[in-house]
mmCIF file of C-alpha atoms in Angstrom:
data_model
loop_
_atom_site.group_PDB
_atom_site.id
_atom_site.type_symbol
_atom_site.label_atom_id
_atom_site.label_comp_id
_atom_site.label_asym_id
_atom_site.label_seq_id
_atom_site.Cartn_x
_atom_site.Cartn_y
_atom_site.Cartn_z
ATOM 1 C CA MET A 19 140.894 -146.301 -36.829
ATOM 2 C CA GLU A 20 142.855 -143.105 -36.641
ATOM 3 C CA ILE A 21 146.205 -143.361 -34.872
ATOM 4 C CA ASN A 22 145.241 -140.749 -32.333
ATOM 5 C CA ASN A 23 142.502 -143.122 -31.153
ATOM 6 C CA SER A 24 144.748 -146.156 -30.937
ATOM 7 C CA PRO A 25 146.624 -147.035 -27.787
ATOM 8 C CA SER A 26 149.919 -145.923 -29.266
ATOM 9 C CA GLY A 27 148.341 -142.791 -30.489
ATOM 10 C CA LYS A 28 146.888 -141.895 -27.078
ATOM 11 C CA VAL A 29 150.402 -142.579 -25.523
ATOM 12 C CA TRP A 30 152.022 -140.302 -28.067
ATOM 13 C CA LYS A 31 149.440 -137.585 -27.504
ATOM 14 C CA ARG A 32 150.030 -137.672 -23.732
ATOM 15 C CA PHE A 33 153.737 -137.683 -24.191
ATOM 16 C CA ARG A 34 153.684 -134.591 -26.477
ATOM 17 C CA LYS A 35 151.772 -132.589 -23.769
ATOM 18 C CA ASN A 36 154.760 -132.977 -21.569
ATOM 19 C CA LYS A 37 156.888 -130.113 -23.035
ATOM 20 C CA MET A 38 160.070 -130.990 -21.016
ATOM 21 C CA ALA A 39 159.991 -134.617 -21.961
ATOM 22 C CA PHE A 40 159.360 -133.802 -25.630
ATOM 23 C CA ALA A 41 162.294 -131.285 -25.552
ATOM 24 C CA GLY A 42 164.351 -134.103 -24.026
ATOM 25 C CA LEU A 43 163.329 -136.395 -26.884
ATOM 26 C CA LEU A 44 164.266 -133.792 -29.501
ATOM 27 C CA PHE A 45 167.686 -133.181 -27.913
ATOM 28 C CA ILE A 46 168.319 -136.887 -27.853
ATOM 29 C CA LEU A 47 167.356 -137.128 -31.543
ATOM 30 C CA LEU A 48 169.734 -134.256 -32.220
ATOM 31 C CA MET A 49 172.520 -136.064 -30.441
ATOM 32 C CA VAL A 50 171.821 -139.219 -32.391
ATOM 33 C CA LEU A 51 171.928 -137.334 -35.676
ATOM 34 C CA MET A 52 175.208 -135.614 -34.748
ATOM 35 C CA GLY A 53 176.645 -139.078 -33.712
ATOM 36 C CA ILE A 54 175.649 -140.662 -36.995
ATOM 37 C CA LEU A 55 177.070 -137.805 -39.104
ATOM 38 C CA GLY A 56 180.190 -137.872 -37.095
ATOM 39 C CA TYR A 57 183.159 -136.840 -38.998
ATOM 40 C CA LEU A 58 181.090 -135.176 -41.824
ATOM 41 C CA ILE A 59 180.314 -132.250 -39.370
ATOM 42 C CA THR A 60 183.573 -132.072 -37.414
ATOM 43 C CA PRO A 61 186.217 -129.466 -38.245
ATOM 44 C CA ASP A 62 188.914 -132.117 -37.797
ATOM 45 C CA GLN A 63 187.930 -135.079 -39.911
ATOM 46 C CA THR A 64 190.995 -137.293 -39.134
ATOM 47 C CA PRO A 65 190.378 -140.523 -37.194
ATOM 48 C CA TYR A 66 189.371 -139.814 -33.606
ATOM 49 C CA ALA A 67 189.890 -136.100 -34.320
ATOM 50 C CA ASN A 68 193.408 -136.579 -33.113
ATOM 51 C CA THR A 69 195.346 -133.944 -35.193
ATOM 52 C CA MET A 70 197.824 -132.458 -32.718
ATOM 53 C CA HIS A 71 199.533 -129.081 -32.811
ATOM 54 C CA LEU A 72 201.269 -128.767 -29.424
ATOM 55 C CA GLN A 73 202.100 -125.096 -30.078
ATOM 56 C CA LEU A 74 198.272 -124.482 -29.860
ATOM 57 C CA SER A 75 197.818 -126.136 -26.462
ATOM 58 C CA ASN A 76 194.904 -124.736 -24.422
ATOM 59 C CA LYS A 77 193.903 -121.953 -26.803
ATOM 60 C CA LYS A 78 190.719 -120.061 -25.959
ATOM 61 C CA PRO A 79 187.438 -120.664 -27.839
ATOM 62 C CA GLY A 80 187.070 -118.852 -31.091
ATOM 63 C CA ARG A 81 190.736 -118.439 -31.895
ATOM 64 C CA SER A 82 191.815 -118.696 -35.465
ATOM 65 C CA PHE A 83 195.145 -119.572 -36.813
ATOM 66 C CA ASP A 84 196.825 -119.715 -40.230
ATOM 67 C CA PHE A 85 198.518 -123.001 -41.274
ATOM 68 C CA LEU A 86 201.182 -123.814 -43.851
ATOM 69 C CA ILE A 87 201.265 -127.185 -45.414
ATOM 70 C CA ILE A 88 204.874 -128.253 -45.470
ATOM 71 C CA SER A 89 204.550 -131.721 -46.983
ATOM 72 C CA ARG A 90 202.060 -133.962 -48.692
ATOM 73 C CA ASN A 91 201.780 -137.774 -48.561
ATOM 74 C CA LYS A 92 200.495 -139.279 -51.844
ATOM 75 C CA ASP A 93 200.253 -142.709 -50.441
ATOM 76 C CA ILE A 94 197.171 -141.735 -48.256
ATOM 77 C CA LYS A 95 194.073 -143.438 -49.731
ATOM 78 C CA LYS A 96 190.925 -141.348 -50.187
ATOM 79 C CA VAL A 97 188.065 -143.213 -48.578
ATOM 80 C CA ASN A 98 184.422 -143.162 -49.667
ATOM 81 C CA PHE A 99 181.557 -141.099 -48.212
ATOM 82 C CA LEU A 100 180.334 -143.830 -45.856
ATOM 83 C CA GLU A 101 183.856 -144.688 -44.532
ATOM 84 C CA ARG A 102 184.678 -141.014 -44.068
ATOM 85 C CA MET A 103 181.405 -140.547 -42.084
ATOM 86 C CA LEU A 104 182.087 -143.581 -39.934
ATOM 87 C CA PHE A 105 185.891 -143.629 -39.456
ATOM 88 C CA GLY A 106 187.161 -140.262 -40.784
ATOM 89 C CA GLN A 107 189.775 -139.494 -43.459
ATOM 90 C CA GLU A 108 193.417 -139.616 -42.578
ATOM 91 C CA ALA A 109 195.123 -136.377 -43.554
ATOM 92 C CA ASP A 110 197.373 -136.522 -46.592
ATOM 93 C CA PHE A 111 199.488 -133.541 -45.511
ATOM 94 C CA LYS A 112 201.513 -132.146 -42.661
ATOM 95 C CA SER A 113 200.977 -128.541 -41.515
ATOM 96 C CA ILE A 114 202.251 -126.079 -38.932
ATOM 97 C CA PRO A 115 200.706 -122.892 -37.545
ATOM 98 C CA VAL A 116 202.505 -119.796 -38.795
ATOM 99 C CA THR A 117 202.442 -116.081 -38.034
ATOM 100 C CA ALA A 118 204.182 -114.781 -41.181
ATOM 101 C CA TYR A 119 204.403 -116.029 -44.667
ATOM 102 C CA ARG A 120 206.120 -114.944 -47.994
ATOM 103 C CA GLU A 121 206.981 -116.707 -51.255
ATOM 104 C CA GLU A 122 210.183 -116.219 -53.226
ATOM 105 C CA GLY A 123 210.662 -118.356 -56.291
ATOM 106 C CA ASN A 124 210.024 -122.006 -55.339
ATOM 107 C CA LYS A 125 210.578 -121.334 -51.676
ATOM 108 C CA VAL A 126 208.322 -120.289 -48.804
ATOM 109 C CA TYR A 127 209.681 -118.277 -45.907
ATOM 110 C CA ALA A 128 207.504 -118.519 -42.884
ATOM 111 C CA ARG A 129 207.573 -117.936 -39.100
ATOM 112 C CA GLU A 130 206.206 -120.836 -37.128
ATOM 113 C CA TYR A 131 203.789 -120.001 -34.288
ATOM 114 C CA ILE A 132 205.328 -120.821 -30.925
ATOM 115 C CA GLY A 133 203.295 -118.580 -28.527
ATOM 116 C CA ASP A 134 201.355 -115.363 -28.373
ATOM 117 C CA ASP A 135 204.363 -113.412 -26.811
ATOM 118 C CA GLU A 136 207.196 -115.092 -28.722
ATOM 119 C CA GLN A 137 208.324 -115.056 -32.351
ATOM 120 C CA ALA A 138 210.167 -117.738 -34.030
ATOM 121 C CA GLU A 139 212.925 -117.369 -36.594
ATOM 122 C CA GLU A 140 212.022 -117.409 -40.264
ATOM 123 C CA SER A 141 212.303 -120.915 -41.823
ATOM 124 C CA VAL A 142 212.430 -122.071 -45.430
ATOM 125 C CA TYR A 143 210.105 -124.564 -46.838
ATOM 126 C CA PRO A 144 209.464 -125.878 -50.355
ATOM 127 C CA LEU A 145 206.617 -124.253 -52.399
ATOM 128 C CA LEU A 146 204.121 -127.114 -52.896
ATOM 129 C CA GLU A 147 201.682 -127.498 -55.763
ATOM 130 C CA LYS A 148 198.056 -126.625 -55.238
ATOM 131 C CA GLU A 149 196.978 -124.631 -52.188
ATOM 132 C CA ASN A 150 199.589 -124.752 -49.400
ATOM 133 C CA ARG A 151 197.826 -122.539 -46.827
ATOM 134 C CA TYR A 152 194.544 -122.632 -44.855
ATOM 135 C CA ARG A 153 192.987 -120.965 -41.875
ATOM 136 C CA GLN A 154 191.136 -122.890 -39.100
ATOM 137 C CA THR A 155 188.980 -121.536 -36.334
ATOM 138 C CA PHE A 156 188.765 -123.489 -33.021
ATOM 139 C CA TRP A 157 185.209 -122.595 -31.942
ATOM 140 C CA LEU A 158 185.560 -124.397 -28.579
ATOM 141 C CA GLY A 159 189.254 -123.911 -28.314
ATOM 142 C CA THR A 160 191.947 -126.657 -28.154
ATOM 143 C CA ASP A 161 192.933 -129.233 -25.508
ATOM 144 C CA ILE A 162 196.231 -129.775 -23.868
ATOM 145 C CA TYR A 163 197.592 -131.460 -27.013
ATOM 146 C CA GLY A 164 196.343 -128.714 -29.329
ATOM 147 C CA ARG A 165 193.483 -130.843 -30.709
ATOM 148 C CA ASP A 166 190.181 -129.282 -31.758
ATOM 149 C CA LEU A 167 187.885 -129.656 -28.798
ATOM 150 C CA LEU A 168 184.601 -129.287 -30.675
ATOM 151 C CA SER A 169 185.612 -132.260 -32.966
ATOM 152 C CA ARG A 170 186.420 -134.412 -30.062
ATOM 153 C CA LEU A 171 183.198 -133.557 -28.311
ATOM 154 C CA ILE A 172 181.144 -134.496 -31.299
ATOM 155 C CA ILE A 173 183.023 -137.781 -31.748
ATOM 156 C CA GLY A 174 182.543 -138.390 -28.014
ATOM 157 C CA ILE A 175 178.808 -138.476 -28.613
ATOM 158 C CA ARG A 176 179.216 -141.768 -30.410
ATOM 159 C CA VAL A 177 181.036 -143.369 -27.529
ATOM 160 C CA SER A 178 178.387 -142.312 -24.982
ATOM 161 C CA LEU A 179 175.280 -143.193 -26.997
ATOM 162 C CA SER A 180 176.764 -146.498 -28.393
ATOM 163 C CA VAL A 181 177.648 -147.679 -24.877
ATOM 164 C CA GLY A 182 174.256 -146.637 -23.634
ATOM 165 C CA LEU A 183 172.471 -148.397 -26.437
ATOM 166 C CA MET A 184 174.370 -151.645 -26.272
ATOM 167 C CA ALA A 185 174.283 -151.819 -22.495
ATOM 168 C CA VAL A 186 170.467 -151.217 -22.519
ATOM 169 C CA LEU A 187 170.027 -154.054 -25.132
ATOM 170 C CA ILE A 188 172.202 -156.399 -23.080
ATOM 171 C CA SER A 189 170.376 -155.484 -19.827
ATOM 172 C CA LEU A 190 166.893 -155.870 -21.496
ATOM 173 C CA PHE A 191 167.791 -159.249 -22.867
ATOM 174 C CA ILE A 192 169.075 -160.632 -19.509
ATOM 175 C CA GLY A 193 166.565 -158.749 -17.398
ATOM 176 C CA ILE A 194 163.489 -159.693 -19.369
ATOM 177 C CA SER A 195 164.528 -163.319 -19.717
ATOM 178 C CA LEU A 196 165.317 -163.890 -16.006
ATOM 179 C CA GLY A 197 162.366 -161.776 -14.783
ATOM 180 C CA ALA A 198 159.856 -163.500 -16.963
ATOM 181 C CA LEU A 199 161.103 -166.991 -15.989
ATOM 182 C CA SER A 200 161.127 -165.934 -12.273
ATOM 183 C CA GLY A 201 157.706 -164.370 -12.362
ATOM 184 C CA TYR A 202 155.930 -167.014 -14.499
ATOM 185 C CA PHE A 203 157.223 -170.308 -12.965
ATOM 186 C CA GLY A 204 157.673 -169.154 -9.285
ATOM 187 C CA GLY A 205 158.696 -171.686 -6.739
ATOM 188 C CA LYS A 206 162.402 -172.731 -6.684
ATOM 189 C CA ILE A 207 163.227 -171.116 -9.964
ATOM 190 C CA ASP A 208 161.825 -167.792 -8.594
ATOM 191 C CA ALA A 209 163.768 -168.250 -5.307
ATOM 192 C CA ALA A 210 167.036 -168.878 -7.112
ATOM 193 C CA ILE A 211 166.741 -166.055 -9.587
ATOM 194 C CA SER A 212 165.545 -163.706 -6.877
ATOM 195 C CA TRP A 213 168.590 -164.640 -4.713
ATOM 196 C CA PHE A 214 170.957 -163.969 -7.681
ATOM 197 C CA MET A 215 169.196 -160.540 -8.356
ATOM 198 C CA ASN A 216 169.500 -159.515 -4.696
ATOM 199 C CA VAL A 217 173.268 -160.397 -4.694
ATOM 200 C CA ILE A 218 173.876 -158.297 -7.808
ATOM 201 C CA TRP A 219 171.517 -155.477 -6.473
ATOM 202 C CA SER A 220 173.616 -155.253 -3.201
ATOM 203 C CA LEU A 221 176.812 -154.501 -5.162
ATOM 204 C CA PRO A 222 177.632 -150.871 -6.076
ATOM 205 C CA SER A 223 177.185 -150.464 -9.771
ATOM 206 C CA LEU A 224 180.543 -148.732 -10.363
ATOM 207 C CA LEU A 225 182.521 -151.259 -8.408
ATOM 208 C CA LEU A 226 180.763 -154.129 -10.205
ATOM 209 C CA VAL A 227 181.594 -152.575 -13.576
ATOM 210 C CA ILE A 228 185.204 -152.120 -12.632
ATOM 211 C CA ALA A 229 185.403 -155.712 -11.417
ATOM 212 C CA ILE A 230 183.931 -156.938 -14.718
ATOM 213 C CA SER A 231 186.248 -154.647 -16.686
ATOM 214 C CA PHE A 232 189.238 -156.167 -14.851
ATOM 215 C CA ALA A 233 188.047 -159.652 -15.857
ATOM 216 C CA LEU A 234 187.361 -158.701 -19.564
ATOM 217 C CA GLY A 235 190.312 -156.211 -20.004
ATOM 218 C CA LYS A 236 190.412 -152.627 -21.058
ATOM 219 C CA GLY A 237 188.690 -151.713 -24.372
ATOM 220 C CA PHE A 238 185.646 -150.260 -26.068
ATOM 221 C CA TRP A 239 183.681 -153.456 -26.588
ATOM 222 C CA GLN A 240 184.360 -154.605 -23.056
ATOM 223 C CA ILE A 241 182.503 -151.490 -21.762
ATOM 224 C CA PHE A 242 179.340 -152.660 -23.508
ATOM 225 C CA ILE A 243 179.397 -155.914 -21.702
ATOM 226 C CA ALA A 244 180.456 -154.587 -18.331
ATOM 227 C CA VAL A 245 177.864 -151.874 -18.195
ATOM 228 C CA GLY A 246 175.149 -154.166 -19.566
ATOM 229 C CA LEU A 247 175.849 -156.840 -16.951
ATOM 230 C CA SER A 248 175.524 -154.270 -14.213
ATOM 231 C CA THR A 249 172.211 -152.756 -15.196
ATOM 232 C CA TRP A 250 169.846 -155.661 -15.793
ATOM 233 C CA VAL A 251 168.564 -156.004 -12.257
ATOM 234 C CA ASP A 252 166.167 -153.115 -12.504
ATOM 235 C CA VAL A 253 164.570 -154.560 -15.631
ATOM 236 C CA SER A 254 164.438 -158.080 -14.059
ATOM 237 C CA ARG A 255 162.738 -157.005 -10.838
ATOM 238 C CA LEU A 256 160.170 -155.004 -12.778
ATOM 239 C CA VAL A 257 159.399 -157.755 -15.244
ATOM 240 C CA ARG A 258 159.126 -160.363 -12.467
ATOM 241 C CA GLY A 259 156.432 -158.279 -10.637
ATOM 242 C CA GLN A 260 154.578 -157.469 -13.836
ATOM 243 C CA VAL A 261 154.525 -161.158 -14.955
ATOM 244 C CA MET A 262 153.442 -162.323 -11.505
ATOM 245 C CA ALA A 263 150.486 -159.939 -11.715
ATOM 246 C CA LEU A 264 149.532 -160.797 -15.223
ATOM 247 C CA LYS A 265 149.885 -164.637 -15.269
ATOM 248 C CA GLN A 266 146.482 -165.132 -13.511
ATOM 249 C CA VAL A 267 144.423 -162.881 -15.773
ATOM 250 C CA GLU A 268 141.903 -164.266 -18.304
ATOM 251 C CA PHE A 269 143.834 -164.001 -21.534
ATOM 252 C CA VAL A 270 146.732 -165.870 -20.125
ATOM 253 C CA GLU A 271 144.509 -168.595 -18.772
ATOM 254 C CA ALA A 272 142.865 -168.716 -22.228
ATOM 255 C CA SER A 273 146.352 -169.128 -23.862
ATOM 256 C CA LYS A 274 147.148 -172.014 -21.626
ATOM 257 C CA ALA A 275 143.774 -173.627 -22.213
ATOM 258 C CA LEU A 276 144.332 -173.422 -26.009
ATOM 259 C CA GLY A 277 147.541 -175.324 -25.535
ATOM 260 C CA PHE A 278 149.976 -172.577 -26.487
ATOM 261 C CA SER A 279 153.581 -173.118 -25.356
ATOM 262 C CA THR A 280 154.965 -171.248 -22.392
ATOM 263 C CA SER A 281 157.356 -169.234 -24.542
ATOM 264 C CA ARG A 282 154.509 -168.154 -26.762
ATOM 265 C CA THR A 283 152.398 -167.216 -23.871
ATOM 266 C CA ILE A 284 155.168 -165.105 -22.321
ATOM 267 C CA ILE A 285 156.512 -163.494 -25.598
ATOM 268 C CA LYS A 286 153.139 -162.959 -27.432
ATOM 269 C CA HIS A 287 150.719 -162.250 -24.631
ATOM 270 C CA ILE A 288 152.433 -161.086 -21.399
ATOM 271 C CA LEU A 289 155.442 -159.078 -22.530
ATOM 272 C CA PRO A 290 153.516 -156.785 -24.951
ATOM 273 C CA ASN A 291 151.237 -155.828 -22.090
ATOM 274 C CA ILE A 292 154.189 -154.626 -20.006
ATOM 275 C CA ALA A 293 156.181 -152.830 -22.751
ATOM 276 C CA GLY A 294 155.407 -149.468 -21.255
ATOM 277 C CA PRO A 295 157.013 -149.969 -17.949
ATOM 278 C CA ILE A 296 159.905 -151.737 -19.606
ATOM 279 C CA LEU A 297 160.537 -148.681 -21.912
ATOM 280 C CA VAL A 298 160.457 -146.394 -18.872
ATOM 281 C CA VAL A 299 163.195 -148.444 -17.093
ATOM 282 C CA ALA A 300 165.230 -148.768 -20.335
ATOM 283 C CA SER A 301 165.289 -145.017 -20.699
ATOM 284 C CA ALA A 302 166.451 -144.559 -17.145
ATOM 285 C CA ASN A 303 169.043 -147.300 -17.640
ATOM 286 C CA PHE A 304 170.296 -145.438 -20.696
ATOM 287 C CA ALA A 305 171.158 -142.447 -18.537
ATOM 288 C CA SER A 306 172.820 -144.783 -15.851
ATOM 289 C CA ALA A 307 174.919 -146.474 -18.597
ATOM 290 C CA ILE A 308 176.222 -143.137 -19.828
ATOM 291 C CA LEU A 309 177.176 -142.144 -16.320
ATOM 292 C CA LEU A 310 178.939 -145.441 -15.736
ATOM 293 C CA GLU A 311 180.798 -145.221 -19.044
ATOM 294 C CA THR A 312 182.065 -141.694 -18.308
ATOM 295 C CA GLY A 313 182.994 -142.784 -14.839
ATOM 296 C CA LEU A 314 184.964 -145.794 -16.186
ATOM 297 C CA SER A 315 186.761 -143.530 -18.796
ATOM 298 C CA PHE A 316 187.628 -141.096 -16.140
ATOM 299 C CA LEU A 317 189.232 -143.847 -14.070
ATOM 300 C CA GLY A 318 190.986 -145.156 -17.140
ATOM 301 C CA PHE A 319 189.075 -148.370 -17.674
ATOM 302 C CA GLY A 320 186.768 -147.091 -20.544
ATOM 303 C CA ALA A 321 187.536 -145.920 -24.019
ATOM 304 C CA GLN A 322 191.297 -145.864 -24.497
ATOM 305 C CA PRO A 323 193.206 -143.030 -26.151
ATOM 306 C CA PRO A 324 193.200 -141.667 -28.673
ATOM 307 C CA MET A 325 189.453 -142.443 -28.799
ATOM 308 C CA PRO A 326 187.618 -139.415 -27.470
ATOM 309 C CA SER A 327 185.313 -139.943 -24.559
ATOM 310 C CA TRP A 328 183.670 -137.300 -22.351
ATOM 311 C CA GLY A 329 184.931 -139.082 -19.224
ATOM 312 C CA SER A 330 188.559 -139.202 -20.477
ATOM 313 C CA MET A 331 188.324 -135.597 -21.583
ATOM 314 C CA ILE A 332 187.469 -134.560 -18.070
ATOM 315 C CA LYS A 333 190.321 -136.767 -16.700
ATOM 316 C CA GLU A 334 192.799 -135.042 -18.921
ATOM 317 C CA HIS A 335 191.682 -131.457 -17.971
ATOM 318 C CA TYR A 336 190.163 -131.464 -14.569
ATOM 319 C CA GLY A 337 193.231 -129.811 -13.225
ATOM 320 C CA TYR A 338 192.437 -126.738 -15.306
ATOM 321 C CA ILE A 339 189.105 -126.070 -13.447
ATOM 322 C CA ILE A 340 190.989 -123.790 -10.981
ATOM 323 C CA MET A 341 192.860 -122.098 -13.796
ATOM 324 C CA ASP A 342 191.947 -119.956 -16.693
ATOM 325 C CA ALA A 343 191.065 -122.933 -18.937
ATOM 326 C CA ALA A 344 188.200 -124.381 -16.907
ATOM 327 C CA TYR A 345 186.142 -124.802 -20.017
ATOM 328 C CA LEU A 346 188.291 -127.831 -20.992
ATOM 329 C CA ALA A 347 186.651 -129.906 -18.240
ATOM 330 C CA ILE A 348 183.380 -127.956 -18.003
ATOM 331 C CA LEU A 349 182.314 -128.504 -21.617
ATOM 332 C CA PRO A 350 182.457 -132.399 -21.567
ATOM 333 C CA GLY A 351 180.930 -132.204 -18.116
ATOM 334 C CA LEU A 352 177.936 -130.220 -19.388
ATOM 335 C CA SER A 353 177.653 -132.609 -22.258
ATOM 336 C CA ILE A 354 177.276 -135.491 -19.852
ATOM 337 C CA MET A 355 174.898 -133.663 -17.538
ATOM 338 C CA ILE A 356 172.555 -132.417 -20.274
ATOM 339 C CA THR A 357 172.425 -135.824 -22.007
ATOM 340 C CA VAL A 358 171.718 -137.674 -18.847
ATOM 341 C CA TYR A 359 169.123 -134.985 -17.879
ATOM 342 C CA ALA A 360 167.444 -135.433 -21.308
ATOM 343 C CA PHE A 361 167.147 -139.233 -20.846
ATOM 344 C CA ASN A 362 165.739 -138.766 -17.393
ATOM 345 C CA LEU A 363 163.177 -136.286 -18.735
ATOM 346 C CA LEU A 364 162.251 -138.921 -21.465
ATOM 347 C CA ALA A 365 161.878 -141.597 -18.797
ATOM 348 C CA ILE A 366 159.504 -139.405 -16.706
ATOM 349 C CA GLY A 367 157.618 -138.495 -19.847
ATOM 350 C CA LEU A 368 157.127 -142.099 -20.857
ATOM 351 C CA ARG A 369 156.122 -142.988 -17.332
ATOM 352 C CA ASP A 370 153.316 -140.384 -17.390
ATOM 353 C CA ALA A 371 152.399 -141.236 -21.032
ATOM 354 C CA PHE A 372 152.024 -144.977 -20.243
ATOM 355 C CA ASP A 373 150.350 -144.169 -16.958
ATOM 356 C CA VAL A 374 152.602 -146.403 -14.926
ATOM 357 C CA LYS A 375 153.025 -144.130 -11.975
ATOM 358 C CA SER A 376 151.730 -146.712 -9.562
ATOM 359 C CA GLN A 377 154.284 -149.251 -10.673
ATOM 360 C CA ASN A 378 157.536 -149.737 -8.717
ATOM 361 C CA ILE A 379 159.698 -147.950 -11.242
ATOM 362 C CA SER A 380 162.744 -145.895 -10.312
ATOM 363 C CA VAL A 381 163.575 -143.039 -12.721
#
């Protein structure tokens, strides 16, 4: 049978017809690719893109500067391709931005850049072997510490997407497990789980995440758990309702009559039939997890410096919104907005493709 005539093929065909949802999927795939490549495509390939040049604080996008290498460290180990892609390569030299440069014998005479309207005195540096100069363009400008903003935005993709992915996996595991148990067994089990879901549902998500973060401590891995533990209720409520509707149908009754275990009946026969609604909620939860992570980072509970996070980048630069460097906060803000919008478009597209509009799904 051709894939276009299979259930999954029909879903994919309906999804492709939704141009906005398909564009959202392409954007998400692009972000995933950039997040995987990481340091391979960043101008600053040092760990966390944390190379600082305080003289270059808050420089406009597109500015280029000449740099003089004033020393080299031979003890820095060169990492392999995979390590460089995942963790970056520590710089084996120290450099400064310069406005003038000349060589005499084994000496270099250079004027260090200290500002657009100021000129430093000429200083003497040793003439190093190999190339001792390079030029760098800061395509999106520099932040308050003189770090390349483009590099930190790209590495920040990893933080947002990894938190979203792990939080969704945690929420799916907890939500599907509790929802399936509640919907399938009913009675006191359903009452107890429903009460617990209602308690968690009544708490504001951000306050719940902050409370969990206080309990677990600040850190990157703690964000996964905190966000995941605050987003499972949507999945659980959906799965509970779907399982209650499906447990009386013929194929489930046949499974019971054949003596199949409860776990097999739920996992093999019920859950595959509600995969569509679960994917829709998971997509919407992905967007919620990104917003929660950026909110945590903005408040100082998320990714800790020097790890770049879109939320912490806004925190560092929001004061410049009313000044001539508003882009420092606007660019990470736009990154958050467009990424969340793409996931919401994907959720709406999946809802239409799986034809689950009549279900109680919030996207």
